[in-house]
Coordinates of C-alpha atoms and ligand atoms in Angstrom, one line a residue:
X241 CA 51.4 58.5 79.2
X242 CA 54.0 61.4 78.6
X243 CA 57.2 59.0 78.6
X244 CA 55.6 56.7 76.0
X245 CA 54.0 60.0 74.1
X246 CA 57.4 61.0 74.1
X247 CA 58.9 58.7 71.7
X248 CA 60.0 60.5 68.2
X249 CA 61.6 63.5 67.0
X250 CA 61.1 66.1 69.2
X251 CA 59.2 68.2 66.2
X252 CA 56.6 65.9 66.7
X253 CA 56.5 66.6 70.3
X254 CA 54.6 69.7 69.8
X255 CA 51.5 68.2 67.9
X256 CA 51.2 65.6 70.6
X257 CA 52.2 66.6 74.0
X258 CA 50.5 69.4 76.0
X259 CA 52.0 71.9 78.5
X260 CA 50.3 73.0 81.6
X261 CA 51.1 76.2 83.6
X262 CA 50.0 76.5 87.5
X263 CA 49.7 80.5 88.6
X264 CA 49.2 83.3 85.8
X265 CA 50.9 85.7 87.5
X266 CA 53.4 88.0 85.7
X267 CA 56.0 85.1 85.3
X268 CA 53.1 82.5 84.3
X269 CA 51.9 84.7 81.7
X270 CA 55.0 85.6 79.9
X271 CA 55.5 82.1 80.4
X272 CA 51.8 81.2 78.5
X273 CA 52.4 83.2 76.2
X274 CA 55.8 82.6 74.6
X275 CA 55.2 78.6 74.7
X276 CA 51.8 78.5 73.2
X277 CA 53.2 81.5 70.6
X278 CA 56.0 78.7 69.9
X279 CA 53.3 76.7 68.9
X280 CA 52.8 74.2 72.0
X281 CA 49.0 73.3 73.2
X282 CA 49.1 75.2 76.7
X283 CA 46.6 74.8 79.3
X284 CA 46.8 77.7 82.1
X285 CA 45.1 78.8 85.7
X286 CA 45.3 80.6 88.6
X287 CA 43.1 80.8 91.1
X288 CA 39.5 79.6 90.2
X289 CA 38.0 83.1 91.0
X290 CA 40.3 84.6 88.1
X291 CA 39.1 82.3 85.7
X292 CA 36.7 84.7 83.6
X293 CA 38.7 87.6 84.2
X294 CA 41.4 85.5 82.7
X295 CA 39.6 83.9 79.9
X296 CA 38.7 86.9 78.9
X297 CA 42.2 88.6 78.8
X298 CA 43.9 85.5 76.8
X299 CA 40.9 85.4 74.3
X300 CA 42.8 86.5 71.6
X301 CA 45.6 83.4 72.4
X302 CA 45.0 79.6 71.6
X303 CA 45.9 79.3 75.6
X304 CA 43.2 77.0 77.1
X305 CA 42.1 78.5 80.3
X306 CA 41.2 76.4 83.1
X307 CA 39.1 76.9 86.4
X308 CA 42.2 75.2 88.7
X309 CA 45.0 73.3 88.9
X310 CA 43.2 70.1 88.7
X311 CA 42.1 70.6 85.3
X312 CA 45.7 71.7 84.1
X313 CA 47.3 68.8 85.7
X314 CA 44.8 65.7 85.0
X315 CA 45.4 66.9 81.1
X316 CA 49.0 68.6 80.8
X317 CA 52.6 66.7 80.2
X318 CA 54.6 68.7 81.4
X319 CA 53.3 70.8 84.5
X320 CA 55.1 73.9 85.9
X321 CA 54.3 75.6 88.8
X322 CA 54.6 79.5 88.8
X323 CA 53.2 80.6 91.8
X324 CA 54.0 82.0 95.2
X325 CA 57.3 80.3 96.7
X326 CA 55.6 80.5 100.0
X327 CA 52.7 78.5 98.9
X328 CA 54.8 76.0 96.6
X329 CA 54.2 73.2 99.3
X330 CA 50.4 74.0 100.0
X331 CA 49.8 74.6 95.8
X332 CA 51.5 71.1 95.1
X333 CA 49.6 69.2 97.7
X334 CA 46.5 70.1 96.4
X335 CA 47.0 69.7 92.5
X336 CA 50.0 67.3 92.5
X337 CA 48.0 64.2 93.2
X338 CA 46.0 65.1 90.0
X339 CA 48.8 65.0 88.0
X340 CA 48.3 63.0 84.7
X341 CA 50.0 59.5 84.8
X342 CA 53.7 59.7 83.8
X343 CA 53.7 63.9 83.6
X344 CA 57.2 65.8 84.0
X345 CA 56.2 68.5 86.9
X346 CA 58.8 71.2 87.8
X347 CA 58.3 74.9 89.2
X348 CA 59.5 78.1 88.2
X349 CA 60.1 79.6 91.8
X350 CA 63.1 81.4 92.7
X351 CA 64.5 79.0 95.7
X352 CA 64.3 75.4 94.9
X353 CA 64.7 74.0 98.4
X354 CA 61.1 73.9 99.0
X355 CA 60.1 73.6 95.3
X356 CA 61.9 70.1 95.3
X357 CA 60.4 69.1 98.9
X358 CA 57.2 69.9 97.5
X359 CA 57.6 68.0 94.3
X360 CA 59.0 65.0 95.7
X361 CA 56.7 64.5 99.0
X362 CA 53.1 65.3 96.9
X363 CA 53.5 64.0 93.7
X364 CA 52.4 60.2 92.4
X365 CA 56.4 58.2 92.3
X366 CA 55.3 57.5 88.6
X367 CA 56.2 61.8 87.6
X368 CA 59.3 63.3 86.9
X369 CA 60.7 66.3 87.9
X370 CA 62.5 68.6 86.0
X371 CA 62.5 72.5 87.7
X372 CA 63.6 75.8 85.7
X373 CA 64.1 78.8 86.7
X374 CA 64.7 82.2 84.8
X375 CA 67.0 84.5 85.7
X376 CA 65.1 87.8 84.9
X377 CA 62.1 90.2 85.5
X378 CA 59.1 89.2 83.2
X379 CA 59.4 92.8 81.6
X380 CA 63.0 92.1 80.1
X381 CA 63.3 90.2 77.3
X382 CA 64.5 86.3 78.1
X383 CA 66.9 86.5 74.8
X384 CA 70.1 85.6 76.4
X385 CA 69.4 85.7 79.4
X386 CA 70.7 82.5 82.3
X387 CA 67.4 80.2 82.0
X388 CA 68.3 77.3 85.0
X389 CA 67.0 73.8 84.1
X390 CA 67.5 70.8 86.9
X391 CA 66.9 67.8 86.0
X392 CA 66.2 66.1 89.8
X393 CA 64.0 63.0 89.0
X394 CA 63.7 62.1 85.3
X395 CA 65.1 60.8 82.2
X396 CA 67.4 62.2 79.8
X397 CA 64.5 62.3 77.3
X398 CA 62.7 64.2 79.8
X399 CA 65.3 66.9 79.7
X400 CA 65.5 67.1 75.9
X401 CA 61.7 67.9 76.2
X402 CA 61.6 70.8 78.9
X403 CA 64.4 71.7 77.2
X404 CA 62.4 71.9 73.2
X405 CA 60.0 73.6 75.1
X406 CA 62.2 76.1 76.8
X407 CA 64.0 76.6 73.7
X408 CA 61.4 79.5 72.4
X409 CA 62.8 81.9 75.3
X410 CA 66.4 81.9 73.3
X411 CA 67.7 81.9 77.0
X412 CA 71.1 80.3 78.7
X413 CA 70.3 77.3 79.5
X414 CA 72.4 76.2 82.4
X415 CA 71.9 72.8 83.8
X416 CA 72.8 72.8 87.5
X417 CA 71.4 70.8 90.6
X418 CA 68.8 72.4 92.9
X419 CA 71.9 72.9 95.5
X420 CA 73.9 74.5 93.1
X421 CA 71.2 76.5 92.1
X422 CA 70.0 77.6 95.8
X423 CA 73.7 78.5 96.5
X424 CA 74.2 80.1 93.9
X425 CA 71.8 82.6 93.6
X426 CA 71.7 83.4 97.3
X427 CA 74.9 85.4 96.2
X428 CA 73.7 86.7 92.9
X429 CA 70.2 87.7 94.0
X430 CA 69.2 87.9 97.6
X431 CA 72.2 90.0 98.3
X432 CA 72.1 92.1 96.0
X433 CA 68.6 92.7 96.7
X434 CA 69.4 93.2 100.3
X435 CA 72.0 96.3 99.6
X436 CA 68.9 97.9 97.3
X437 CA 66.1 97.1 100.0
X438 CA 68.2 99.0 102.5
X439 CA 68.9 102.1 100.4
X440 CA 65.1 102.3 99.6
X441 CA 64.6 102.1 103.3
X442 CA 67.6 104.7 104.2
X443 CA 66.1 107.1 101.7
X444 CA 62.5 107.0 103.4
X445 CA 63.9 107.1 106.6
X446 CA 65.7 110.5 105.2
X447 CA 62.1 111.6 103.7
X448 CA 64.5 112.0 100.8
X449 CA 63.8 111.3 97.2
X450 CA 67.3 111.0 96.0
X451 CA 66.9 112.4 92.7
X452 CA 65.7 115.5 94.0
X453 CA 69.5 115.8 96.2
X454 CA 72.1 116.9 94.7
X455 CA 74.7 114.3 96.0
X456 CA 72.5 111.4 94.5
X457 CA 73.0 112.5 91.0
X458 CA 74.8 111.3 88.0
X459 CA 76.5 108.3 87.4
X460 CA 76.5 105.3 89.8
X461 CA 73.6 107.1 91.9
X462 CA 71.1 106.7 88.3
X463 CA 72.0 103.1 88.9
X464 CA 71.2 102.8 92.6
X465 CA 68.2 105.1 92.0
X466 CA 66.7 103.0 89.4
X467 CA 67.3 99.9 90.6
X468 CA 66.3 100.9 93.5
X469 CA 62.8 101.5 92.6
X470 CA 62.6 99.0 89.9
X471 CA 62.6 96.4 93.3
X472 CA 60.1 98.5 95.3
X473 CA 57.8 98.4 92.2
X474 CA 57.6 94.6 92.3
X475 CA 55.8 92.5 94.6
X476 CA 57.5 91.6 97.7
X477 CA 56.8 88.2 98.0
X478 CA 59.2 87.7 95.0
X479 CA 62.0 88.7 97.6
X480 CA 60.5 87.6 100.7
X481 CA 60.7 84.0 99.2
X482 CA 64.0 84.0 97.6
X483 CA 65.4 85.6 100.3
X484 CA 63.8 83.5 103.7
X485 CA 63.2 80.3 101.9
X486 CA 66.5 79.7 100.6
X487 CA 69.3 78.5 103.1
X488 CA 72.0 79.7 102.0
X489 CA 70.4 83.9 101.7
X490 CA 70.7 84.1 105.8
X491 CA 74.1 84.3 106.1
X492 CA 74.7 86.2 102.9
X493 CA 72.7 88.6 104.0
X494 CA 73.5 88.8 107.3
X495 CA 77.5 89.2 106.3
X496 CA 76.7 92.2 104.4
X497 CA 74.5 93.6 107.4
X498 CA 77.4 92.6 109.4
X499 CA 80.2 94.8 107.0
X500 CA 78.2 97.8 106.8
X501 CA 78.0 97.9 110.2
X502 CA 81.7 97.1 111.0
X503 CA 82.7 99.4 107.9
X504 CA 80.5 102.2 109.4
X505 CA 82.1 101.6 112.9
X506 CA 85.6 102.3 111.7
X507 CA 84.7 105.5 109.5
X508 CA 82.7 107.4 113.1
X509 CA 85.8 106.3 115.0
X510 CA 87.7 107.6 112.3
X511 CA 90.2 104.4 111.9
X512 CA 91.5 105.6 109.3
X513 CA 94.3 102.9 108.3
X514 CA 92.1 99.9 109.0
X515 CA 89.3 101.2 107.3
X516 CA 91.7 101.7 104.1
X517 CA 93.5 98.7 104.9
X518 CA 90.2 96.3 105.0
X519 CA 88.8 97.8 101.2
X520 CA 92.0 97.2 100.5
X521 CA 92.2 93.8 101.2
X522 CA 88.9 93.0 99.6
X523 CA 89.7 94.9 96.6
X524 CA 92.2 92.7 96.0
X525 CA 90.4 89.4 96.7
X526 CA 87.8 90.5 95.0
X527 CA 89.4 92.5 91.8
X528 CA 93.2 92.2 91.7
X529 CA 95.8 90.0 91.4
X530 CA 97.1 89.2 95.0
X531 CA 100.1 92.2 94.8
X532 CA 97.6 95.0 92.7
X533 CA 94.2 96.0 91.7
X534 CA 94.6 96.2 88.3
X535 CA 92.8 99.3 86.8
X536 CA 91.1 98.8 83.6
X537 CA 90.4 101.9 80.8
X538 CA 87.3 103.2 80.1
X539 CA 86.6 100.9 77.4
X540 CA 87.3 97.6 79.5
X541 CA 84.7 98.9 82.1
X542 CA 81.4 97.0 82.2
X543 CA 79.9 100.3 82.5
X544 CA 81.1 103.5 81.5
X545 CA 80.0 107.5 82.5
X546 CA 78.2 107.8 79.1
X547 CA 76.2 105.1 79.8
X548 CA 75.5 105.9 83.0
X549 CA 75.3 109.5 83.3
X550 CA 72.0 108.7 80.5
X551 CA 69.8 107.6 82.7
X552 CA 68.9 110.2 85.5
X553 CA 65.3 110.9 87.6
X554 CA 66.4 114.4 88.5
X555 CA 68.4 116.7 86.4
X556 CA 71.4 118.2 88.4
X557 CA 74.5 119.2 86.6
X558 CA 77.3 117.5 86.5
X559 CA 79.6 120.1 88.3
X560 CA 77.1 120.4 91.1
X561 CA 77.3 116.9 92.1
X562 CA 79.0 115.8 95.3
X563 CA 81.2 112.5 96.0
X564 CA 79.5 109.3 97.7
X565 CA 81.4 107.3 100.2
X566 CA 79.6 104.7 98.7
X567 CA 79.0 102.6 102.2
X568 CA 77.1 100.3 100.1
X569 CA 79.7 99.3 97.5
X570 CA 82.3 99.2 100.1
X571 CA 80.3 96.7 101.5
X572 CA 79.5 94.9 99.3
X573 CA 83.3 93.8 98.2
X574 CA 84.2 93.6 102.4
X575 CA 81.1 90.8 102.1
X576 CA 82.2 88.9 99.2
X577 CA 85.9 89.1 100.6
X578 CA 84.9 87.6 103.8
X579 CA 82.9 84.7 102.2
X580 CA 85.5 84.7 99.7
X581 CA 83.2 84.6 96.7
X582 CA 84.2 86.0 93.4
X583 CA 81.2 87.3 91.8
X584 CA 82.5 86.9 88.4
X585 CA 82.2 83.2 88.8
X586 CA 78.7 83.4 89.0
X587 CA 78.4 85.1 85.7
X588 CA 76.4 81.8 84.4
X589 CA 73.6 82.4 87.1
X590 CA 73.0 85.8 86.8
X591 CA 70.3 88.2 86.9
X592 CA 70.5 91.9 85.0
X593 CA 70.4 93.5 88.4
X594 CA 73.3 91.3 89.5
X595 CA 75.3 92.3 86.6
X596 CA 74.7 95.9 86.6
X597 CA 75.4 95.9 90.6
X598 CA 78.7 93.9 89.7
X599 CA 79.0 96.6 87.1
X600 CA 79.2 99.8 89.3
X601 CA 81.3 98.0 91.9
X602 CA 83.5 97.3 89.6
X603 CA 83.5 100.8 88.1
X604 CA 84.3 102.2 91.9
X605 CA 86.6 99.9 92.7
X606 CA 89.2 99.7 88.9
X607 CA 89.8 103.6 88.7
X608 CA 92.1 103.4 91.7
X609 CA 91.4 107.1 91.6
X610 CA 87.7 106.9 92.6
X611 CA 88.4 104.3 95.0
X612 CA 90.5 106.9 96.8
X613 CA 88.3 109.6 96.6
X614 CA 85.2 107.6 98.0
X615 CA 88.1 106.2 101.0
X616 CA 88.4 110.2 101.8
X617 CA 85.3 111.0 101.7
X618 CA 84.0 108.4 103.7
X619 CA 86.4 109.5 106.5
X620 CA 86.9 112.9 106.2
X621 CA 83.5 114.5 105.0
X622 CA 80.4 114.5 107.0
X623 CA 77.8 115.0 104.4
X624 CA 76.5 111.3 104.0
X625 CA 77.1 110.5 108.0
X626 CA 73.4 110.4 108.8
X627 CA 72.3 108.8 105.6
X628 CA 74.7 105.9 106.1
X629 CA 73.7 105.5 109.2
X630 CA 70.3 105.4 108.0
X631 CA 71.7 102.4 105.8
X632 CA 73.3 100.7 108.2
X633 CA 70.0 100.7 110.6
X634 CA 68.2 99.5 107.5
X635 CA 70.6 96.7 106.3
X636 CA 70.4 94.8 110.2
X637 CA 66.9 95.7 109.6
X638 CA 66.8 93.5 106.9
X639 CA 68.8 90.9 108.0
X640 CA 67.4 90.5 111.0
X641 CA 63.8 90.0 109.3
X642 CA 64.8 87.3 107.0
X643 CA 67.1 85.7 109.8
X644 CA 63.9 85.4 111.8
X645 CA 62.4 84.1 108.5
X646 CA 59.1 86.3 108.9
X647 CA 57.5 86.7 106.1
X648 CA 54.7 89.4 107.8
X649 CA 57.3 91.7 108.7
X650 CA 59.1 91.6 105.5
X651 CA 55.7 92.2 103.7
X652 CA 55.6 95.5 106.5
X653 CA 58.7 96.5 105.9
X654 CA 59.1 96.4 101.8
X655 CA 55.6 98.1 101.3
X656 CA 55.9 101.1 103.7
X657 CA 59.1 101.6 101.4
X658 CA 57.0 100.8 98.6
X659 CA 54.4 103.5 99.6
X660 CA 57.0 106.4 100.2
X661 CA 58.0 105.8 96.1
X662 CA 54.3 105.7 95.2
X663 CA 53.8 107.5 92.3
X664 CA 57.8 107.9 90.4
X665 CA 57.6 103.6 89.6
X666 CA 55.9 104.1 85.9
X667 CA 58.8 106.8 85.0
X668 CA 61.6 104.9 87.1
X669 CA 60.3 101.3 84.9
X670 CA 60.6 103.0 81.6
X671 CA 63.9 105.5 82.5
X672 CA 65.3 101.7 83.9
X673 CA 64.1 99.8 81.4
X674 CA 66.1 101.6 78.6
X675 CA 68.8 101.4 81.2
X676 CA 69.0 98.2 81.8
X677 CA 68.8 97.4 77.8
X678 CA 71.4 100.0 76.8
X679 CA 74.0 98.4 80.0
X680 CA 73.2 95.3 78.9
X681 CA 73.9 95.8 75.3
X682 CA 77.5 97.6 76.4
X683 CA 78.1 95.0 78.6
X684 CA 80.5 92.5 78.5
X685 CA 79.5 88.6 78.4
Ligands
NDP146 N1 58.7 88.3 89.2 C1 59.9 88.0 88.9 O1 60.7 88.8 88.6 C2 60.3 86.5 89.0 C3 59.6 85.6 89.7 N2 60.0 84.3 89.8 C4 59.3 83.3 90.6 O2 58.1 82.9 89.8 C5 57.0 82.7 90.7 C6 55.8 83.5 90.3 O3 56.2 84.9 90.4 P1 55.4 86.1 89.8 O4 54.7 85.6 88.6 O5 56.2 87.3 89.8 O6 54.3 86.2 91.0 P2 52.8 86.6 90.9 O7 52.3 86.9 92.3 O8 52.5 87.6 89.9 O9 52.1 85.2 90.4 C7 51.8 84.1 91.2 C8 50.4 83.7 90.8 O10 50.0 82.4 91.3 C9 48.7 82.5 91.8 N3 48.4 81.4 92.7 C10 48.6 81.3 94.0 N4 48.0 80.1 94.5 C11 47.5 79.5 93.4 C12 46.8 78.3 93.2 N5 46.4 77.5 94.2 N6 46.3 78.0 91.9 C13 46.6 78.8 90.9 N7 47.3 79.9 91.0 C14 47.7 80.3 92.2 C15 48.7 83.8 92.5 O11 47.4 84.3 92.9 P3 47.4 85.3 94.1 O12 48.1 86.6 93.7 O13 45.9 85.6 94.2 O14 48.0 84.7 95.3 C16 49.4 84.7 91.4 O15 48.5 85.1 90.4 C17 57.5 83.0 92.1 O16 57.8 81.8 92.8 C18 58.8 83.8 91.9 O17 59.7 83.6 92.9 C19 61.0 83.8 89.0 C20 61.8 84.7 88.2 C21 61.5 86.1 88.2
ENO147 O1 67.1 90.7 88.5 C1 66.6 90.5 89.6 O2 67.3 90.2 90.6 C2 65.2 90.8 89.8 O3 64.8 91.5 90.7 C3 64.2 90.0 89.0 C4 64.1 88.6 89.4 C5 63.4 88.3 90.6 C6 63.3 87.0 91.0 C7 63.9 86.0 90.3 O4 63.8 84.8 90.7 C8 64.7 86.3 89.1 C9 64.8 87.7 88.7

């Protein structure tokens, strides 16, 4: 039995103890691979019908392929579970009674809510549970990156082991509760995911790719534009689940619907004081000190126009570009200022897209003179009227979906977006995988 197995030093651990993996998808398979190349036994599956098509691609690994979850569980001490958050429940109840006698189970799905109901209501009381989640794509490297680890039903021994194991990604660890966790990252992530949704959706609702328009080049618009895509080129499910499954996304999400819409209000009715007033206020919540907004210099930036300026789909020069209002930025402060949360708090739980969202608020918002500029244009010029309004439809659009918690029309809505991109994800991947590692790399801890 794993507890008793688990006696000794923990380099021992890893000629003894086995570690089983539940769902080869992309995260199951970086997963495999990097524990069994740290020299752990690891038995894998996904669903039986894969099973040749996967023995085949992992014959060059030591990764012992299995036919289902059954197999992995009846042999493995510690299980994970990387499948589907939608299916964590249905996935547990079948293999979870399988589970070998005194096994450490966990998951490695974005929203732990269900995870942990799962966990607790299917498997034998005799199991532990310790859950991890990664903070990052599986094509970025995990070096550094937050790694979650929660340690919900087990012993400290327990931990040390995940954690051995876990130790080959050269992640963060961060040890948090499931709670934490869920609250947590319905800021980080499922926001920030819903301001990108809605531009893809704005954007196809325009017919427009924005790298072929002149006001969406340079600068902050790379970053929107490969970020952007980088989402649409995923698999929606990924977040549909984070987003609908976790509690505390809704009203997240539904905030930042709610301050596009009111920040779009004032700019038609052309308020123009309590428009200024409001990003104002959140500027300073958000930013400044309570008095001032203090501006930084280039260098203290998270991002700066070298870096960003690099990474371009379209090829416009720089004197042709136009000024943004930015509807999404502004919102995304007015959001965080009315929940009062201070992103940079969340720095331990963070994923790259988080940070380089963070990164071009923060750019807009500490060169007071940019801020200005994007508060005149936003009231004055009519050039990006119809495609925030676009953005504002899309936003609701969003939130209302994931307020009704429907994942069919969530799937609808991400892949018609999907399909109007079809086609520019291989070059946006590579243009934002260099961006994202060149960011990074400038970036500030
Ligand atoms: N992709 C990402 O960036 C990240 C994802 N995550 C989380 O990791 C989990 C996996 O995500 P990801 O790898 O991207 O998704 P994938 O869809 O690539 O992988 C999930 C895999 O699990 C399989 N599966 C479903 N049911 C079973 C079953 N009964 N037995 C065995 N395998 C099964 C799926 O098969 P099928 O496709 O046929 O249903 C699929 O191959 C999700 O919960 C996600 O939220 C966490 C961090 C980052
Ligand atoms: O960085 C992001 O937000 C991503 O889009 C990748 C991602 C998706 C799901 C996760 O649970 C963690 C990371």
């Amino acid at each position: 039995m794993a507890t008793t197995r688990m006696n000794g030093d923990s380099s021992s651990w890893k000629e003894t103890l086995e570690v089983g993996i539940i769902g080869l998808g992309d995260m199951g398979k970086m997963y495999a691979r990097r524990i069994s190349a740290a020299g752990w036994k690891v038995n894998a599956c996904d669903l039986p019908q894969k099973y040749e098509a996967l023995k085949q691609e992992f014959s060059d690994t030591n990764i012992n392929i299995l036919q289902n979850g059954h197999l992995v569980s009846r042999r493995s001490d510690y299980i994970m579970y990387s499948v589907e958050a939608e299916y964590i429940d249905r996935v547990v109840a079948m293999y979870g009674p399988s589970t070998k006698l005194g096994a450490i189970v966990g998951g490695q799905t974005s929203c732990k809510a269900p995870e942990i109901a799962a966990l607790e209501e299917h498997l034998p009381p005799d199991t532990q549970i310790v859950s991890c989640h990664s903070l990052h794509g599986p094509s970025v490297s995990p070096r550094g990156q937050p790694l979650v680890l929660i340690s919900h039903r087990c012993t400290p021994e327990a931990t040390s082991l995940v954690r051995s194991i876990l130790s080959c990604f050269d992640s963060k660890i961060v040890e948090l509760s499931a709670k934490e966790h869920d609250r947590i990252t319905a800021d980080t992530q499922a926001v920030t995911h819903a301001a990108f949704l809605s531009m893809g959706v704005a954007w196809a609702a325009n017919n427009q790719f924005p790298w072929e328009v002149t006001r969406y080049n340079g600068g902050i618009e790379n970053v929107k534009i490969n970020l952007t895509l980088r989402i649409y080129s995923n698999k929606w499910h990924v977040y549909a689940g984070l987003a609908i499954l976790n509690p505390s996304a809704r009203k997240q999400i539904k905030q930042y619907a709610s301050s596009v819409t009111e920040l779009y209000k004032l700019i038609i009715e052309r308020r123009a004081e309590e428009f200024t007033n409001r990003i104002h206020e959140a500027a300073r919540f958000v930013f400044g000190s309570p008095h001032s907004i203090n501006p930084l210099t280039s260098d203290e930036l998270l991002l700066r126009d070298e870096v960003l300026d690099r990474f371009s789909l379209g090829s416009v020069p720089k004197d042709e570009r136009t000024p943004n209002s930015h509807l999404s930025l502004l919102a995304i402060v007015d959001c965080w200022w009315k929940l009062r949360i201070v992103p940079y708090d969340h720095m331990i739980c963070s994923t790259p897209l988080f940070r380089m969202w963070l990164g071009v608020t923060e750019y807009l918002f500490k060169q007071p003179q940019l801020l200005d500029e994007c508060i005149r244009i936003a009231l004055t010029d009519d050039t990006f009227r119809s495609d925030d309004l676009e953005f504002t439809f899309a936003a609701r659009g969003w939130a209302e979906c994931v307020g009704f918690g429907d994942f069919g029309s969530y799937r609808k809505r991400f892949e018609a977006t999907q399909g109007f991109f079809e086609g520019r994800f291989e070059e946006a991947t590579k243009i934002g995988n260099e961006m994202i590692a060149t960011i990074l790399a400038h970036t500030k801890d």
